[in-house]
Amino acid sequence: MFEQELHDLGIPVTSKTEGGVGFTAPWSTMYWVNLKSHIASRVLWEVGRSTYNTEDDVYRAAYALPWAEWFAPSQTIKVKVGARRCPLPSLDFVTLRIKDAVCDKFVATSKRRPSVNTEQPNIKLDAFLDHSTVTFYLDTSGEPLFKRGHRITSVEAPLRENLAAGILRLAGWTPNEVLLDPMCGGGTIALEAALMARRIPPGVARQFAFERLLVHDAKIWGRMREAGRAKQLAAVPAAIYASDHDPAMVKVAQRAFQGAGVMVDIRLKESDILDLEAPADQGVMVINPPYGVRLSQREELESFYPKLGNWLKQRFAGWRAYILTADARVPKLIGLTPSKRIPLFNGDLECRLYEFVIVKGGARRRLVPPTKV
């Protein structure tokens, strides 16, 4: 999904990496991906790679890199290490050795060393070790990219923005289709849809770690950000609807929409989901209901889902409905046969995105969703 997004952003050659997607491109492309990606969590710049057998090998590999070309000793750092099939006994010790190597290199070249700040560092160094190779990265994003900079109020168990964007892509939703989120919570799904529909870069309102690197070119970055703004549309092509039964959540969503400048693009109201009527003959519905982690929630959902299934069949014929849930009982309880089951993770929680194509008279004849061109 992210690989396809990179292709859409004009990066033709990509490769699968451990936990991500890699690409080789000019420095300015890194700006563009940070600015425009709806799905990425962060963009890491690979600055070095070496084979190793011991922790001392990792130290020497880190010491050999020209850190002073990339940041100043007055800046604070944090080192994060990940691994898979790594034979070394302690990643904490590896982390310490990499930090020592970076600081020792600065002392040798400039007689000063950066300080460590594990909470809000200026510079984040990532290292990844497989069974024989260590790869070093500088984090160009800083805060995770799902933090768009729009949200003012925190929400309990929020849906991450990049997951919401990914769900919309998996649903095949396009800005020319009506969208409804009838259990919107803090409004993440509708907000991401509005950004996509208006072609508003998701990173246009925030700052990035690359702005603190010595190799940062402020002029190029400024031109790229303005180019992103220039491509925005004045309005969404098709209506976006969002609602929630909780008035507090409706207010949170309203503030988020206002902060992102898309309040006029989303028709938001307070309503119980089962009181809603279809706002159009066809459209896409995305629902992120409570997952029933607590026993009381599971019991409530056992009575809710059959009602939801009847509501969909009676009022939303012609629609495609997508439900994200960690509750494997949903298809049986809802009384509809899903046409797709897509595994997803919401944080550490394994979920499924179920697609239901709603037809008149139930689900005996399944409609084929339109092919995205």
XYZ file of C-alpha atoms in Angstrom:
373
model
C 0.000 0.000 0.000
C 2.788 2.453 0.911
C 4.802 1.222 -2.067
C 1.918 2.120 -4.391
C 1.638 5.523 -2.727
C 5.332 6.147 -3.441
C 4.732 5.275 -7.085
C 1.808 7.712 -7.118
C 4.160 10.377 -5.721
C 6.497 9.920 -8.664
C 9.024 7.428 -7.276
C 9.082 4.620 -9.856
C 11.680 2.287 -8.308
C 11.115 0.943 -4.797
C 12.166 -2.130 -2.843
C 10.731 -3.987 0.115
C 12.825 -3.625 3.282
C 12.515 -4.938 6.821
C 9.345 -3.261 8.065
C 9.145 -0.717 5.262
C 9.853 0.319 1.695
C 13.169 1.623 0.367
C 13.928 3.954 -2.524
C 16.879 5.861 -3.950
C 16.116 9.412 -5.040
C 17.386 13.008 -4.898
C 17.380 14.764 -1.518
C 14.374 16.858 -2.517
C 12.294 13.682 -2.900
C 12.653 13.102 0.836
C 11.009 16.502 1.398
C 8.171 15.552 -0.944
C 7.451 12.195 0.733
C 7.448 13.734 4.222
C 5.095 16.438 3.005
C 2.738 14.357 0.894
C 2.575 10.818 2.275
C -0.696 9.900 3.957
C 0.479 6.389 4.895
C 4.140 6.509 5.975
C 5.026 6.552 9.672
C 8.430 8.172 9.118
C 11.131 8.612 6.486
C 14.606 7.408 7.424
C 17.765 8.424 5.546
C 20.279 5.597 5.263
C 23.736 7.016 6.022
C 25.822 3.871 6.433
C 25.932 0.096 6.301
C 28.539 -2.439 7.421
C 28.971 -6.085 8.291
C 29.649 -7.006 11.929
C 30.419 -9.895 14.246
C 30.761 -8.134 17.613
C 29.651 -4.975 19.401
C 33.107 -3.517 18.707
C 32.474 -3.956 14.983
C 29.268 -1.966 15.342
C 31.163 0.732 17.281
C 33.819 1.004 14.562
C 31.181 1.176 11.823
C 29.378 4.006 13.613
C 32.637 5.845 14.392
C 33.618 5.774 10.712
C 30.615 7.849 9.635
C 30.973 11.671 9.192
C 28.356 12.694 11.751
C 29.665 16.276 11.923
C 28.613 16.786 8.302
C 25.007 16.127 9.245
C 24.457 17.777 12.638
C 26.228 19.915 15.220
C 27.592 18.819 18.626
C 25.346 21.424 20.245
C 22.307 19.384 19.200
C 20.892 16.601 21.348
C 20.620 13.030 20.109
C 18.742 9.804 20.748
C 19.829 6.391 19.474
C 17.234 3.722 18.743
C 18.189 0.169 17.764
C 16.025 -2.517 16.183
C 17.035 -6.022 15.167
C 15.969 -9.286 13.619
C 17.983 -12.497 13.886
C 20.745 -10.494 15.591
C 23.243 -12.796 17.374
C 24.408 -10.167 19.873
C 23.077 -10.737 23.415
C 22.037 -7.170 24.358
C 20.529 -4.473 22.154
C 20.816 -2.048 25.066
C 24.590 -2.529 25.011
C 24.649 -2.096 21.218
C 22.702 1.144 21.634
C 25.261 2.366 24.188
C 28.173 1.488 21.884
C 26.635 3.393 18.963
C 26.045 6.434 21.180
C 29.652 6.231 22.413
C 30.940 6.000 18.836
C 29.024 9.086 17.727
C 30.109 11.122 20.743
C 33.725 9.937 20.519
C 33.839 10.924 16.847
C 32.644 14.441 17.691
C 35.233 14.772 20.470
C 37.958 13.691 18.050
C 36.917 16.130 15.315
C 35.566 19.159 17.192
C 36.465 18.653 20.878
C 32.764 18.751 21.743
C 30.166 16.039 22.057
C 26.367 16.067 21.717
C 24.201 15.400 24.746
C 21.618 12.640 24.928
C 17.930 13.547 25.214
C 15.626 10.546 25.160
C 12.418 12.614 25.323
C 12.738 15.409 22.748
C 16.036 15.059 20.894
C 17.029 17.340 18.043
C 18.408 14.376 16.090
C 17.207 10.765 16.091
C 19.651 8.049 15.017
C 18.224 4.671 14.070
C 20.179 1.474 13.611
C 18.944 -1.890 12.419
C 20.824 -5.161 12.756
C 20.103 -8.395 10.942
C 22.203 -11.537 11.354
C 25.339 -9.967 9.822
C 24.720 -6.346 8.784
C 24.167 -3.108 10.691
C 22.491 -0.209 8.886
C 22.504 3.356 10.228
C 19.806 5.946 9.565
C 18.980 9.543 10.426
C 15.300 10.189 11.024
C 14.150 12.979 8.681
C 10.586 13.122 10.016
C 10.915 13.702 13.756
C 7.451 13.240 15.195
C 5.698 10.304 13.490
C 4.087 11.399 10.244
C 0.604 10.427 11.417
C 0.846 13.466 13.698
C -0.339 15.949 11.096
C -0.293 18.964 13.401
C -4.052 19.573 13.149
C -5.366 17.836 16.256
C -5.764 20.056 19.308
C -7.483 17.641 21.716
C -6.209 14.137 22.459
C -8.671 11.256 22.180
C -8.692 7.974 24.086
C -7.645 5.084 21.792
C -7.586 7.227 18.637
C -7.323 5.786 15.151
C -3.979 6.856 13.737
C -4.208 9.151 10.761
C -2.026 7.015 8.499
C -4.123 3.932 9.302
C -7.285 5.884 8.446
C -5.719 6.929 5.137
C -4.690 3.338 4.450
C -8.222 2.105 5.122
C -9.611 4.603 2.627
C -7.155 3.341 0.010
C -7.966 -0.291 0.760
C -11.661 0.538 0.433
C -11.001 1.880 -3.047
C -12.662 5.149 -2.068
C -12.094 8.046 -4.442
C -12.880 11.737 -3.811
C -15.717 11.490 -6.356
C -17.642 9.090 -4.103
C -19.834 10.095 -1.167
C -18.247 9.028 2.133
C -19.929 8.409 5.476
C -18.333 7.700 8.856
C -21.293 7.181 11.216
C -19.166 6.466 14.324
C -16.536 9.122 13.711
C -15.128 9.603 17.210
C -12.456 12.288 16.870
C -13.111 12.512 13.128
C -9.871 10.973 11.846
C -11.328 9.088 8.861
C -13.384 12.012 7.580
C -10.471 14.404 8.098
C -8.073 12.220 6.112
C -10.671 11.895 3.369
C -11.063 15.669 3.193
C -7.285 16.180 2.967
C -7.123 13.645 0.136
C -10.108 15.116 -1.671
C -8.819 18.693 -1.399
C -5.234 17.573 -2.240
C -3.995 19.204 0.945
C -0.539 17.820 1.842
C -0.899 16.043 5.202
C 2.415 17.485 6.435
C 1.845 21.084 5.410
C 1.053 22.293 8.948
C 3.945 20.680 10.850
C 7.713 20.773 11.270
C 10.203 18.033 10.412
C 13.512 16.768 11.762
C 15.257 17.369 8.437
C 14.935 21.103 9.101
C 17.538 20.629 11.875
C 20.104 18.851 9.689
C 23.116 20.790 8.407
C 22.446 19.555 4.861
C 18.927 21.006 4.882
C 18.185 23.386 1.998
C 15.542 25.800 3.260
C 14.980 27.355 -0.170
C 14.214 24.065 -1.893
C 11.983 22.996 0.992
C 10.105 26.301 0.926
C 9.471 25.998 -2.811
C 8.240 22.416 -2.450
C 5.874 23.279 0.379
C 4.438 26.162 -1.628
C 4.088 23.876 -4.661
C 2.098 21.481 -2.481
C -0.168 24.277 -1.319
C -0.685 25.500 -4.886
C -2.216 22.171 -5.936
C -4.994 22.301 -3.355
C -8.604 22.253 -4.531
C -11.105 24.804 -3.286
C -13.705 22.196 -2.300
C -14.276 18.447 -2.101
C -15.745 16.878 -5.276
C -18.293 14.759 -3.358
C -19.872 15.090 0.060
C -18.177 13.732 3.200
C -20.439 12.952 6.168
C -19.409 12.268 9.769
C -21.463 11.733 12.908
C -21.227 10.345 16.409
C -23.692 9.811 19.229
C -21.304 11.377 21.787
C -21.557 15.200 21.810
C -18.056 15.472 23.316
C -16.588 13.519 20.386
C -18.477 15.671 17.915
C -16.853 18.758 19.453
C -13.397 17.132 19.277
C -13.953 16.281 15.613
C -15.197 19.793 14.905
C -12.050 21.325 16.399
C -9.860 18.954 14.369
C -11.691 19.837 11.144
C -11.352 23.531 11.906
C -7.643 23.165 12.672
C -7.080 21.470 9.311
C -9.150 24.035 7.430
C -11.701 21.481 6.176
C -14.700 22.214 8.374
C -16.743 23.409 5.375
C -15.989 20.143 3.541
C -17.408 17.757 6.147
C -21.054 17.559 7.142
C -20.793 16.776 10.835
C -23.645 16.118 13.238
C -24.521 14.408 16.498
C -26.605 11.283 15.896
C -26.971 7.662 16.884
C -25.817 5.506 13.994
C -29.103 3.588 13.725
C -31.048 6.852 13.293
C -29.158 7.811 10.137
C -30.586 7.593 6.635
C -28.449 7.095 3.540
C -27.386 10.561 2.296
C -27.079 9.297 -1.293
C -28.083 6.327 -3.452
C -24.491 5.081 -3.537
C -21.419 5.678 -1.484
C -18.731 4.290 0.798
C -19.165 3.844 4.550
C -16.252 3.299 6.923
C -16.953 2.294 10.524
C -14.451 1.949 13.362
C -16.669 0.711 16.226
C -15.534 -0.160 19.769
C -13.556 -3.392 19.710
C -15.210 -5.025 22.699
C -12.006 -5.417 24.708
C -13.940 -5.156 27.957
C -16.564 -7.831 28.741
C -19.332 -5.232 29.088
C -18.505 -3.894 25.627
C -18.576 -7.392 24.130
C -22.045 -7.975 25.529
C -23.264 -4.628 24.194
C -21.827 -5.353 20.765
C -23.528 -8.753 20.648
C -26.867 -6.955 20.611
C -25.660 -4.022 18.485
C -24.214 -5.824 15.472
C -27.441 -7.608 14.391
C -29.175 -4.206 14.463
C -26.326 -2.742 12.428
C -26.715 -5.489 9.828
C -30.454 -4.844 9.498
C -29.837 -1.095 9.274
C -27.348 -1.580 6.448
C -29.650 -3.902 4.497
C -32.722 -1.706 4.949
C -31.222 1.751 4.314
C -27.913 1.405 2.446
C -28.538 -0.788 -0.587
C -26.042 0.258 -3.262
C -23.327 1.157 -0.737
C -20.035 -0.480 0.190
C -19.492 -0.697 3.940
C -16.113 -1.289 5.610
C -15.854 -2.218 9.280
C -12.517 -2.241 11.144
C -12.674 -4.459 14.192
C -10.670 -6.850 16.332
C -13.839 -8.861 17.011
C -13.837 -11.964 14.767
C -17.537 -12.502 15.513
C -18.607 -9.482 13.477
C -19.541 -11.204 10.169
C -21.683 -13.770 11.980
C -23.301 -11.227 14.295
C -23.955 -8.705 11.536
C -25.678 -11.297 9.363
C -23.861 -10.380 6.139
C -21.169 -12.193 4.199
C -18.023 -10.095 3.784
C -16.593 -9.910 0.282
C -13.141 -9.099 1.691
C -11.248 -9.725 4.939
C -8.078 -7.647 5.155
C -5.697 -8.128 8.139
C -4.541 -4.849 9.704
C -2.903 -3.729 12.936
C -4.265 -0.801 14.938
C -1.198 -0.246 17.089
C -0.420 -3.658 18.585
C -3.994 -4.888 18.176
C -4.602 -7.266 15.280
C -7.781 -6.353 13.429
C -9.698 -7.149 10.257
C -11.141 -4.731 7.743
C -14.345 -6.347 6.478
C -15.954 -5.242 3.230
C -19.707 -5.636 2.837
C -21.346 -4.870 -0.503
C -24.948 -4.029 0.360
C -27.603 -5.132 -2.126
C -31.374 -5.042 -1.991
C -32.906 -8.115 -0.439
C -29.782 -9.139 1.485
C -26.498 -10.520 0.239
C -27.624 -13.325 -2.078
C -26.390 -11.519 -5.179
C -23.061 -9.839 -4.636
C -22.259 -6.652 -6.509
C -18.702 -6.237 -7.722
C -17.123 -2.979 -6.473
C -16.076 -0.627 -9.280
C -12.544 -1.089 -10.525
C -10.226 1.798 -9.667
C -8.483 3.098 -12.774
